[in-house]
PDB file of C-alpha atoms in Angstrom:
ATOM      1  CA  MET A   3       0.000   0.000   0.000  1.00 96.00           C
ATOM      2  CA  GLN A   4       1.217   3.472  -0.885  1.00 96.00           C
ATOM      3  CA  TYR A   5       1.011   6.005   1.936  1.00 96.00           C
ATOM      4  CA  ILE A   6       1.044   9.770   1.406  1.00 95.00           C
ATOM      5  CA  ASN A   7       0.490  12.478   4.006  1.00 91.00           C
ATOM      6  CA  ARG A   8      -0.450  15.370   1.715  1.00 88.00           C
ATOM      7  CA  LEU A   9      -2.468  15.441  -1.484  1.00 91.00           C
ATOM      8  CA  SER A  10       0.298  17.170  -3.467  1.00 89.00           C
ATOM      9  CA  GLU A  11       2.334  13.957  -3.160  1.00 92.00           C
ATOM     10  CA  TYR A  12      -0.220  11.930  -5.107  1.00 94.00           C
ATOM     11  CA  ARG A  13       0.728  11.869  -8.788  1.00 92.00           C
ATOM     12  CA  ASP A  14      -1.031   9.014 -10.530  1.00 95.00           C
ATOM     13  CA  ASP A  15      -3.096   9.563 -13.648  1.00 94.00           C
ATOM     14  CA  ARG A  16      -4.954   6.260 -13.395  1.00 97.00           C
ATOM     15  CA  GLU A  17      -8.637   6.273 -12.529  1.00 98.00           C
ATOM     16  CA  SER A  18      -9.675   5.329  -9.033  1.00 98.00           C
ATOM     17  CA  ALA A  19     -12.359   4.236  -6.634  1.00 98.00           C
ATOM     18  CA  VAL A  20     -12.048   6.618  -3.689  1.00 98.00           C
ATOM     19  CA  THR A  21     -13.729   7.178  -0.346  1.00 98.00           C
ATOM     20  CA  PHE A  22     -13.419  10.173   1.979  1.00 97.00           C
ATOM     21  CA  GLY A  23     -13.809  10.667   5.722  1.00 95.00           C
ATOM     22  CA  LYS A  24     -12.047  10.991   9.059  1.00 95.00           C
ATOM     23  CA  PHE A  25     -12.008   7.207   9.534  1.00 97.00           C
ATOM     24  CA  ASP A  26     -11.358   7.507  13.252  1.00 95.00           C
ATOM     25  CA  GLY A  27     -11.205   3.922  14.472  1.00 96.00           C
ATOM     26  CA  LEU A  28     -11.917   2.312  11.095  1.00 97.00           C
ATOM     27  CA  HIS A  29     -14.979   0.734  12.694  1.00 98.00           C
ATOM     28  CA  LYS A  30     -17.457  -1.612  11.017  1.00 98.00           C
ATOM     29  CA  GLY A  31     -19.234   1.255   9.284  1.00 97.00           C
ATOM     30  CA  HIS A  32     -15.973   2.500   7.805  1.00 98.00           C
ATOM     31  CA  GLN A  33     -15.081  -1.037   6.806  1.00 98.00           C
ATOM     32  CA  LEU A  34     -18.107  -1.183   4.489  1.00 98.00           C
ATOM     33  CA  LEU A  35     -16.722   1.813   2.594  1.00 98.00           C
ATOM     34  CA  VAL A  36     -13.231   0.352   2.446  1.00 98.00           C
ATOM     35  CA  GLU A  37     -14.509  -3.002   1.221  1.00 98.00           C
ATOM     36  CA  GLU A  38     -16.521  -1.358  -1.572  1.00 98.00           C
ATOM     37  CA  VAL A  39     -13.456   0.630  -2.635  1.00 98.00           C
ATOM     38  CA  ARG A  40     -11.342  -2.530  -2.625  1.00 98.00           C
ATOM     39  CA  LYS A  41     -13.933  -4.517  -4.594  1.00 98.00           C
ATOM     40  CA  LEU A  42     -14.372  -1.841  -7.289  1.00 98.00           C
ATOM     41  CA  GLY A  43     -10.636  -1.351  -7.565  1.00 98.00           C
ATOM     42  CA  GLU A  44     -10.085  -5.030  -8.231  1.00 97.00           C
ATOM     43  CA  GLN A  45     -13.143  -5.348 -10.484  1.00 97.00           C
ATOM     44  CA  ASP A  46     -12.214  -2.461 -12.800  1.00 97.00           C
ATOM     45  CA  ARG A  47      -8.443  -2.713 -12.316  1.00 97.00           C
ATOM     46  CA  ILE A  48      -8.218   0.846 -11.067  1.00 98.00           C
ATOM     47  CA  ARG A  49      -6.639   2.399  -7.991  1.00 98.00           C
ATOM     48  CA  SER A  50      -8.421   1.834  -4.654  1.00 98.00           C
ATOM     49  CA  ILE A  51      -7.975   4.856  -2.390  1.00 98.00           C
ATOM     50  CA  VAL A  52      -8.903   5.858   1.152  1.00 98.00           C
ATOM     51  CA  CYS A  53      -8.553   9.604   1.702  1.00 97.00           C
ATOM     52  CA  ALA A  54      -8.554  10.264   5.453  1.00 97.00           C
ATOM     53  CA  PHE A  55      -8.897  13.811   6.756  1.00 94.00           C
ATOM     54  CA  ASP A  56      -6.248  14.470   9.424  1.00 91.00           C
ATOM     55  CA  MET A  57      -7.958  16.814  11.871  1.00 87.00           C
ATOM     56  CA  GLY A  58      -4.739  17.525  13.812  1.00 85.00           C
ATOM     57  CA  PRO A  59      -4.125  20.981  12.292  1.00 85.00           C
ATOM     58  CA  LEU A  60      -7.695  22.045  13.131  1.00 85.00           C
ATOM     59  CA  TRP A  61      -7.429  20.829  16.735  1.00 86.00           C
ATOM     60  CA  LYS A  62      -4.171  22.706  17.146  1.00 86.00           C
ATOM     61  CA  ARG A  63      -5.661  25.853  15.656  1.00 87.00           C
ATOM     62  CA  ILE A  64      -8.651  25.899  18.013  1.00 86.00           C
ATOM     63  CA  GLY A  65      -6.715  24.648  21.048  1.00 85.00           C
ATOM     64  CA  LYS A  66      -8.667  21.413  21.385  1.00 84.00           C
ATOM     65  CA  THR A  67      -7.244  18.217  22.858  1.00 81.00           C
ATOM     66  CA  PRO A  68      -8.591  15.349  20.767  1.00 82.00           C
ATOM     67  CA  GLN A  69      -9.686  11.963  22.032  1.00 91.00           C
ATOM     68  CA  ILE A  70      -9.152   9.805  18.972  1.00 96.00           C
ATOM     69  CA  LEU A  71      -9.720   6.073  18.603  1.00 97.00           C
ATOM     70  CA  MET A  72      -6.813   5.433  16.274  1.00 95.00           C
ATOM     71  CA  THR A  73      -3.467   7.045  15.508  1.00 93.00           C
ATOM     72  CA  GLY A  74      -2.352   7.620  11.935  1.00 91.00           C
ATOM     73  CA  LYS A  75       0.192   4.822  12.185  1.00 92.00           C
ATOM     74  CA  GLU A  76      -2.452   2.412  13.464  1.00 94.00           C
ATOM     75  CA  ARG A  77      -4.720   3.355  10.551  1.00 95.00           C
ATOM     76  CA  GLN A  78      -1.897   2.531   8.159  1.00 94.00           C
ATOM     77  CA  GLU A  79      -1.452  -0.873   9.753  1.00 93.00           C
ATOM     78  CA  HIS A  80      -5.169  -1.664   9.611  1.00 95.00           C
ATOM     79  CA  LEU A  81      -5.427  -0.741   5.926  1.00 97.00           C
ATOM     80  CA  GLU A  82      -2.236  -2.465   4.799  1.00 96.00           C
ATOM     81  CA  GLY A  83      -3.072  -4.974   2.094  1.00 95.00           C
ATOM     82  CA  LYS A  84      -6.687  -3.786   1.773  1.00 96.00           C
ATOM     83  CA  VAL A  85      -6.352  -0.785  -0.583  1.00 98.00           C
ATOM     84  CA  ASP A  86      -3.744   0.587  -2.945  1.00 98.00           C
ATOM     85  CA  VAL A  87      -3.397   4.034  -1.386  1.00 98.00           C
ATOM     86  CA  LEU A  88      -3.972   5.691   1.984  1.00 98.00           C
ATOM     87  CA  ALA A  89      -3.894   9.459   1.524  1.00 97.00           C
ATOM     88  CA  GLU A  90      -3.819  11.439   4.770  1.00 94.00           C
ATOM     89  CA  CYS A  91      -5.155  14.917   4.076  1.00 93.00           C
ATOM     90  CA  PRO A  92      -4.236  17.523   6.746  1.00 92.00           C
ATOM     91  CA  PHE A  93      -7.256  19.685   7.595  1.00 92.00           C
ATOM     92  CA  THR A  94      -5.344  22.944   7.394  1.00 92.00           C
ATOM     93  CA  GLN A  95      -6.821  26.447   7.362  1.00 92.00           C
ATOM     94  CA  GLU A  96      -6.279  26.533   3.607  1.00 93.00           C
ATOM     95  CA  PHE A  97      -7.966  23.160   3.077  1.00 93.00           C
ATOM     96  CA  SER A  98     -10.963  24.169   5.198  1.00 92.00           C
ATOM     97  CA  GLN A  99     -11.595  27.131   2.859  1.00 95.00           C
ATOM     98  CA  ILE A 100     -11.975  25.019  -0.296  1.00 96.00           C
ATOM     99  CA  LYS A 101     -15.416  25.471  -1.790  1.00 97.00           C
ATOM    100  CA  ALA A 102     -17.454  22.319  -2.281  1.00 97.00           C
ATOM    101  CA  GLU A 103     -17.546  22.695  -6.074  1.00 97.00           C
ATOM    102  CA  ASP A 104     -13.775  23.157  -6.142  1.00 97.00           C
ATOM    103  CA  PHE A 105     -13.334  20.046  -3.978  1.00 97.00           C
ATOM    104  CA  ILE A 106     -15.127  18.010  -6.622  1.00 98.00           C
ATOM    105  CA  ARG A 107     -13.216  19.554  -9.523  1.00 97.00           C
ATOM    106  CA  ASP A 108      -9.748  19.819  -8.002  1.00 97.00           C
ATOM    107  CA  ILE A 109      -9.576  16.833  -5.664  1.00 97.00           C
ATOM    108  CA  ILE A 110     -12.123  14.185  -6.597  1.00 98.00           C
ATOM    109  CA  LYS A 111     -11.418  14.600 -10.298  1.00 97.00           C
ATOM    110  CA  GLY A 112      -8.206  16.615 -10.426  1.00 97.00           C
ATOM    111  CA  VAL A 113      -6.136  14.639  -7.916  1.00 97.00           C
ATOM    112  CA  PHE A 114      -7.728  11.198  -7.793  1.00 98.00           C
ATOM    113  CA  HIS A 115      -9.290  10.920 -11.297  1.00 98.00           C
ATOM    114  CA  ALA A 116     -12.245   9.202  -9.683  1.00 98.00           C
ATOM    115  CA  ARG A 117     -14.349   6.717 -11.604  1.00 98.00           C
ATOM    116  CA  TYR A 118     -16.210   5.865  -8.403  1.00 98.00           C
ATOM    117  CA  VAL A 119     -16.843   8.005  -5.305  1.00 98.00           C
ATOM    118  CA  ILE A 120     -17.969   5.914  -2.328  1.00 98.00           C
ATOM    119  CA  VAL A 121     -19.340   7.710   0.726  1.00 98.00           C
ATOM    120  CA  GLY A 122     -21.778   7.298   3.608  1.00 96.00           C
ATOM    121  CA  THR A 123     -25.256   8.788   3.758  1.00 96.00           C
ATOM    122  CA  ASP A 124     -24.195  11.792   5.863  1.00 94.00           C
ATOM    123  CA  PHE A 125     -21.055  12.777   3.948  1.00 96.00           C
ATOM    124  CA  GLN A 126     -20.474  16.534   3.792  1.00 95.00           C
ATOM    125  CA  PHE A 127     -17.504  18.406   2.375  1.00 95.00           C
ATOM    126  CA  GLY A 128     -16.157  21.776   1.353  1.00 94.00           C
ATOM    127  CA  TYR A 129     -16.266  25.187   3.014  1.00 93.00           C
ATOM    128  CA  GLU A 130     -18.869  25.277   5.801  1.00 91.00           C
ATOM    129  CA  LYS A 131     -19.871  21.722   4.787  1.00 92.00           C
ATOM    130  CA  ARG A 132     -21.916  23.050   1.901  1.00 94.00           C
ATOM    131  CA  GLY A 133     -21.225  19.970  -0.190  1.00 96.00           C
ATOM    132  CA  ASP A 134     -23.503  16.961   0.220  1.00 97.00           C
ATOM    133  CA  LEU A 135     -24.831  13.919  -1.642  1.00 97.00           C
ATOM    134  CA  GLY A 136     -27.076  16.126  -3.768  1.00 97.00           C
ATOM    135  CA  MET A 137     -24.106  18.122  -5.022  1.00 97.00           C
ATOM    136  CA  LEU A 138     -22.080  14.972  -5.685  1.00 98.00           C
ATOM    137  CA  ARG A 139     -24.959  13.598  -7.783  1.00 97.00           C
ATOM    138  CA  GLN A 140     -25.350  16.928  -9.575  1.00 97.00           C
ATOM    139  CA  TYR A 141     -21.731  16.969 -10.768  1.00 98.00           C
ATOM    140  CA  ALA A 142     -21.282  13.220 -11.376  1.00 98.00           C
ATOM    141  CA  LYS A 143     -21.978  13.324 -15.118  1.00 97.00           C
ATOM    142  CA  GLU A 144     -19.906  16.472 -15.701  1.00 97.00           C
ATOM    143  CA  TYR A 145     -16.820  14.996 -14.033  1.00 97.00           C
ATOM    144  CA  GLY A 146     -17.334  11.418 -15.128  1.00 97.00           C
ATOM    145  CA  TYR A 147     -17.653   9.559 -11.842  1.00 98.00           C
ATOM    146  CA  GLN A 148     -20.310   7.268 -10.391  1.00 98.00           C
ATOM    147  CA  LEU A 149     -21.547   8.044  -6.891  1.00 98.00           C
ATOM    148  CA  ILE A 150     -22.099   5.069  -4.602  1.00 98.00           C
ATOM    149  CA  VAL A 151     -23.756   5.723  -1.230  1.00 98.00           C
ATOM    150  CA  ILE A 152     -23.341   3.124   1.508  1.00 98.00           C
ATOM    151  CA  GLU A 153     -25.995   2.861   4.216  1.00 96.00           C
ATOM    152  CA  LYS A 154     -24.871   3.133   7.812  1.00 96.00           C
ATOM    153  CA  GLU A 155     -23.991  -0.045   9.691  1.00 97.00           C
ATOM    154  CA  ARG A 156     -26.075  -0.558  12.822  1.00 97.00           C
ATOM    155  CA  TYR A 157     -25.824  -2.513  16.037  1.00 97.00           C
ATOM    156  CA  GLU A 158     -29.118  -3.221  17.778  1.00 95.00           C
ATOM    157  CA  ASN A 159     -30.739  -0.440  15.736  1.00 92.00           C
ATOM    158  CA  ARG A 160     -28.158   2.208  16.653  1.00 96.00           C
ATOM    159  CA  ILE A 161     -25.821   3.589  14.000  1.00 97.00           C
ATOM    160  CA  ILE A 162     -22.220   2.577  14.597  1.00 98.00           C
ATOM    161  CA  SER A 163     -20.136   5.732  14.865  1.00 97.00           C
ATOM    162  CA  SER A 164     -16.920   6.915  16.466  1.00 96.00           C
ATOM    163  CA  THR A 165     -18.992   8.874  18.988  1.00 96.00           C
ATOM    164  CA  TYR A 166     -20.944   5.753  19.990  1.00 97.00           C
ATOM    165  CA  ILE A 167     -17.737   3.742  20.396  1.00 98.00           C
ATOM    166  CA  LYS A 168     -16.191   6.447  22.571  1.00 97.00           C
ATOM    167  CA  GLU A 169     -19.232   6.338  24.855  1.00 97.00           C
ATOM    168  CA  VAL A 170     -18.873   2.579  25.183  1.00 97.00           C
ATOM    169  CA  LEU A 171     -15.141   2.782  25.885  1.00 97.00           C
ATOM    170  CA  ARG A 172     -15.584   5.432  28.572  1.00 96.00           C
ATOM    171  CA  GLN A 173     -17.995   3.040  30.277  1.00 96.00           C
ATOM    172  CA  GLY A 174     -15.325   0.315  30.205  1.00 95.00           C
ATOM    173  CA  ASP A 175     -17.305  -2.046  27.972  1.00 97.00           C
ATOM    174  CA  LEU A 176     -14.398  -3.366  25.924  1.00 97.00           C
ATOM    175  CA  ARG A 177     -16.387  -6.328  24.655  1.00 96.00           C
ATOM    176  CA  LEU A 178     -19.027  -4.134  23.024  1.00 98.00           C
ATOM    177  CA  ALA A 179     -16.340  -1.767  21.729  1.00 98.00           C
ATOM    178  CA  GLY A 180     -14.708  -4.742  20.022  1.00 97.00           C
ATOM    179  CA  VAL A 181     -18.024  -5.710  18.419  1.00 98.00           C
ATOM    180  CA  LEU A 182     -18.550  -2.190  17.068  1.00 98.00           C
ATOM    181  CA  LEU A 183     -14.975  -1.795  15.884  1.00 98.00           C
ATOM    182  CA  GLY A 184     -14.638  -5.278  14.449  1.00 97.00           C
ATOM    183  CA  TYR A 185     -11.394  -5.742  16.371  1.00 97.00           C
ATOM    184  CA  ALA A 186     -10.147  -5.319  19.936  1.00 97.00           C
ATOM    185  CA  TYR A 187      -9.406  -1.768  21.075  1.00 98.00           C
ATOM    186  CA  GLY A 188      -5.868  -1.101  22.214  1.00 97.00           C
ATOM    187  CA  ILE A 189      -2.574   0.482  21.218  1.00 96.00           C
ATOM    188  CA  THR A 190       0.489  -0.250  19.152  1.00 94.00           C
ATOM    189  CA  GLY A 191       3.807   1.053  20.403  1.00 93.00           C
ATOM    190  CA  GLN A 192       7.396   0.401  21.328  1.00 94.00           C
ATOM    191  CA  VAL A 193       8.263  -1.473  24.504  1.00 94.00           C
ATOM    192  CA  GLU A 194      10.260   0.786  26.791  1.00 90.00           C
ATOM    193  CA  HIS A 195      12.513   0.164  29.751  1.00 79.00           C
ATOM    194  CA  GLY A 196      10.727   0.490  33.080  1.00 67.00           C
ATOM    195  CA  LYS A 197      11.939   0.309  36.661  1.00 62.00           C
ATOM    196  CA  GLN A 198      12.116  -3.512  36.547  1.00 56.00           C
ATOM    197  CA  LEU A 199       9.754  -3.647  39.525  1.00 55.00           C
ATOM    198  CA  GLY A 200       7.555  -6.292  37.933  1.00 54.00           C
ATOM    199  CA  ARG A 201      10.532  -8.542  37.382  1.00 55.00           C
ATOM    200  CA  THR A 202      11.591  -8.048  41.002  1.00 54.00           C
ATOM    201  CA  LEU A 203       8.116  -9.071  42.184  1.00 54.00           C
ATOM    202  CA  GLY A 204       8.097 -12.134  39.946  1.00 56.00           C
ATOM    203  CA  PHE A 205       6.010 -10.972  36.984  1.00 67.00           C
ATOM    204  CA  PRO A 206       8.067  -9.149  34.308  1.00 82.00           C
ATOM    205  CA  THR A 207       5.971  -6.768  32.227  1.00 88.00           C
ATOM    206  CA  LEU A 208       6.077  -4.980  28.873  1.00 93.00           C
ATOM    207  CA  ASN A 209       5.564  -1.214  29.177  1.00 93.00           C
ATOM    208  CA  VAL A 210       4.094   0.750  26.262  1.00 95.00           C
ATOM    209  CA  GLU A 211       3.240   4.441  26.530  1.00 95.00           C
ATOM    210  CA  TRP A 212      -0.374   5.306  25.735  1.00 95.00           C
ATOM    211  CA  PRO A 213      -0.575   7.890  22.898  1.00 93.00           C
ATOM    212  CA  LYS A 214      -1.355  11.301  24.384  1.00 89.00           C
ATOM    213  CA  ASP A 215      -4.240  12.116  22.039  1.00 91.00           C
ATOM    214  CA  LYS A 216      -5.860   8.655  22.090  1.00 96.00           C
ATOM    215  CA  LEU A 217      -8.880   7.938  24.262  1.00 97.00           C
ATOM    216  CA  VAL A 218      -7.940   6.088  27.452  1.00 97.00           C
ATOM    217  CA  PRO A 219     -10.601   3.669  28.748  1.00 97.00           C
ATOM    218  CA  PRO A 220     -11.163   3.492  32.530  1.00 96.00           C
ATOM    219  CA  ARG A 221      -7.825   3.016  34.271  1.00 95.00           C
ATOM    220  CA  GLY A 222      -7.405  -0.469  35.577  1.00 95.00           C
ATOM    221  CA  VAL A 223      -6.577  -4.091  34.812  1.00 96.00           C
ATOM    222  CA  TYR A 224      -7.776  -5.784  31.632  1.00 96.00           C
ATOM    223  CA  LEU A 225      -7.669  -9.223  30.116  1.00 97.00           C
ATOM    224  CA  SER A 226      -5.608  -8.738  26.986  1.00 97.00           C
ATOM    225  CA  ASP A 227      -3.908 -10.181  23.967  1.00 97.00           C
ATOM    226  CA  VAL A 228      -0.486  -8.888  22.962  1.00 96.00           C
ATOM    227  CA  ARG A 229       0.970  -9.379  19.494  1.00 95.00           C
ATOM    228  CA  ILE A 230       4.754  -9.503  19.345  1.00 94.00           C
ATOM    229  CA  ASP A 231       7.089 -10.889  16.681  1.00 90.00           C
ATOM    230  CA  GLY A 232       4.103 -12.160  14.732  1.00 89.00           C
ATOM    231  CA  GLN A 233       2.811 -14.198  17.684  1.00 93.00           C
ATOM    232  CA  ARG A 234      -0.191 -13.587  19.920  1.00 95.00           C
ATOM    233  CA  TYR A 235       0.038 -14.069  23.695  1.00 96.00           C
ATOM    234  CA  HIS A 236      -2.745 -13.952  26.273  1.00 96.00           C
ATOM    235  CA  GLY A 237      -2.139 -11.907  29.382  1.00 95.00           C
ATOM    236  CA  ILE A 238      -3.301  -9.111  31.648  1.00 96.00           C
ATOM    237  CA  SER A 239      -2.618  -5.423  31.143  1.00 96.00           C
ATOM    238  CA  ASN A 240      -2.776  -2.510  33.548  1.00 94.00           C
ATOM    239  CA  VAL A 241      -3.734   0.746  31.867  1.00 96.00           C
ATOM    240  CA  GLY A 242      -2.877   3.652  34.112  1.00 93.00           C
ATOM    241  CA  VAL A 243      -0.182   5.449  36.076  1.00 86.00           C
ATOM    242  CA  LYS A 244       0.809   2.774  38.658  1.00 68.00           C
ATOM    243  CA  PRO A 245      -0.020   4.970  41.702  1.00 56.00           C
ATOM    244  CA  THR A 246       1.511   2.545  44.225  1.00 52.00           C
ATOM    245  CA  VAL A 247       5.023   2.834  42.798  1.00 54.00           C
ATOM    246  CA  SER A 248       5.033   6.015  40.695  1.00 59.00           C
ATOM    247  CA  LYS A 249       4.070   9.678  40.933  1.00 62.00           C
ATOM    248  CA  GLU A 250       4.103  10.158  37.163  1.00 67.00           C
ATOM    249  CA  GLU A 251       0.896  11.040  35.329  1.00 76.00           C
ATOM    250  CA  ARG A 252       2.075   9.360  32.128  1.00 87.00           C
ATOM    251  CA  VAL A 253      -0.377   6.624  31.137  1.00 93.00           C
ATOM    252  CA  LEU A 254       1.147   3.242  30.295  1.00 93.00           C
ATOM    253  CA  ALA A 255      -0.178  -0.121  29.197  1.00 95.00           C
ATOM    254  CA  GLU A 256       1.829  -2.525  31.366  1.00 94.00           C
ATOM    255  CA  SER A 257       1.298  -6.132  30.257  1.00 94.00           C
ATOM    256  CA  PHE A 258       2.192  -9.488  31.777  1.00 93.00           C
ATOM    257  CA  LEU A 259       2.121 -12.213  29.119  1.00 94.00           C
ATOM    258  CA  PHE A 260       1.375 -15.871  29.741  1.00 93.00           C
ATOM    259  CA  GLY A 261       4.025 -18.104  28.195  1.00 89.00           C
ATOM    260  CA  TYR A 262       6.408 -15.384  27.001  1.00 90.00           C
ATOM    261  CA  ASP A 263       9.952 -15.094  28.323  1.00 84.00           C
ATOM    262  CA  GLY A 264      11.731 -13.212  25.525  1.00 85.00           C
ATOM    263  CA  ASP A 265      13.410  -9.806  25.502  1.00 86.00           C
ATOM    264  CA  ALA A 266      10.923  -7.337  24.016  1.00 88.00           C
ATOM    265  CA  TYR A 267      12.665  -4.041  24.776  1.00 88.00           C
ATOM    266  CA  GLY A 268      12.590  -1.749  21.760  1.00 91.00           C
ATOM    267  CA  LYS A 269      10.181  -3.951  19.823  1.00 92.00           C
ATOM    268  CA  SER A 270       6.842  -2.809  18.441  1.00 93.00           C
ATOM    269  CA  VAL A 271       3.913  -4.630  20.035  1.00 95.00           C
ATOM    270  CA  SER A 272       0.136  -4.358  19.864  1.00 95.00           C
ATOM    271  CA  VAL A 273      -1.846  -4.510  23.099  1.00 97.00           C
ATOM    272  CA  GLU A 274      -5.488  -5.529  22.601  1.00 97.00           C
ATOM    273  CA  LEU A 275      -7.838  -4.966  25.545  1.00 98.00           C
ATOM    274  CA  LEU A 276     -10.552  -7.619  25.812  1.00 97.00           C
ATOM    275  CA  GLU A 277     -12.356  -7.167  29.115  1.00 95.00           C
ATOM    276  CA  PHE A 278     -12.210  -4.849  32.114  1.00 96.00           C
ATOM    277  CA  CYS A 279     -11.330  -6.674  35.358  1.00 94.00           C
ATOM    278  CA  ARG A 280     -10.917  -4.068  38.084  1.00 93.00           C
ATOM    279  CA  PRO A 281     -10.096  -0.360  38.505  1.00 93.00           C
ATOM    280  CA  GLU A 282      -6.561   0.822  39.179  1.00 88.00           C
ATOM    281  CA  ARG A 283      -5.930   1.568  42.851  1.00 81.00           C
ATOM    282  CA  ARG A 284      -3.141   2.568  45.174  1.00 81.00           C
ATOM    283  CA  PHE A 285      -1.941  -0.090  47.617  1.00 76.00           C
ATOM    284  CA  ASP A 286      -0.400   0.601  51.002  1.00 72.00           C
ATOM    285  CA  ASN A 287       2.645  -1.564  50.298  1.00 75.00           C
ATOM    286  CA  LEU A 288       4.233  -3.827  47.700  1.00 79.00           C
ATOM    287  CA  GLU A 289       3.009  -6.978  49.445  1.00 82.00           C
ATOM    288  CA  GLU A 290      -0.602  -5.941  48.915  1.00 81.00           C
ATOM    289  CA  LEU A 291       0.161  -5.014  45.325  1.00 83.00           C
ATOM    290  CA  LYS A 292       1.803  -8.365  44.630  1.00 84.00           C
ATOM    291  CA  ALA A 293      -1.060 -10.310  46.225  1.00 87.00           C
ATOM    292  CA  CYS A 294      -3.598  -8.484  44.057  1.00 87.00           C
ATOM    293  CA  ILE A 295      -1.581  -9.013  40.882  1.00 88.00           C
ATOM    294  CA  ASP A 296      -1.275 -12.704  41.742  1.00 89.00           C
ATOM    295  CA  ARG A 297      -5.086 -12.828  41.845  1.00 91.00           C
ATOM    296  CA  ASP A 298      -5.319 -10.930  38.548  1.00 91.00           C
ATOM    297  CA  ILE A 299      -2.949 -13.407  36.899  1.00 92.00           C
ATOM    298  CA  ALA A 300      -4.842 -16.405  38.293  1.00 92.00           C
ATOM    299  CA  TYR A 301      -8.125 -14.992  36.989  1.00 90.00           C
ATOM    300  CA  GLY A 302      -6.591 -14.326  33.591  1.00 92.00           C
ATOM    301  CA  LYS A 303      -5.148 -17.817  33.252  1.00 91.00           C
ATOM    302  CA  HIS A 304      -8.506 -19.320  34.227  1.00 90.00           C
ATOM    303  CA  PHE A 305     -10.279 -17.123  31.684  1.00 90.00           C
ATOM    304  CA  PHE A 306      -8.044 -18.144  28.786  1.00 88.00           C
ATOM    305  CA  VAL A 307      -8.062 -21.906  29.518  1.00 76.00           C
TER     306      VAL A 307
END
């Protein structure tokens, strides 16, 4: 898959099937769009393209701290092998001023040479969101593309959306979040050196920093899967700040893996949270902490049997 992080980098004159959106989380609703793009690309032997709007510049401009479901790197990993191109489009001040008609002429046709435009039922675009499905239909013949509108995916009669998934995650319902996403929520990052306290207490852990702009579910212990070196290991993960042994406010995912005894420092791993077990708490001493972690590990091993 080709990855570009600004539209000016895309220089391919071949026709395409393209979809547009923020694609935060690449949940099951988004996956319908991606699958249609992939199918049409293969069917007509044209480029299959996901154009994802990177809202970072807007958040910075208005001083907002985002709570995203997926980092740009994670989106790349999820789309690898599914489409030909992932184009990240920074939502800059200049981009936000593009008129809807110009978006169709200069981007849909001018940049991507679209044969197919695949969007959801609520897609809006252009300055002040003046572009909609009606406008896309109006200009389809003039610019030579076919508009395909995909109905929203639902779960128990509620539309699956990033907002819905964030509500579920804040409630700590990782199982439902996984159903809505189509995969387990978690993070991908590099294992860093810690204070070796877990090893001292008899349960060595892998520490991965939680991305600062990514939504953190309730702090606490989770049943988890961790992917490392192409293998998947069951385990338990503490998401939080380790208040018993640290005064830092930096959020980490600290995972103890069942059946893994390798050296993971510096490696990229993916931590997938499956089920919330208990909230993070401060213990009076290390003996209490160790006893509780022993119970967490026993519960986890019983769960995965």
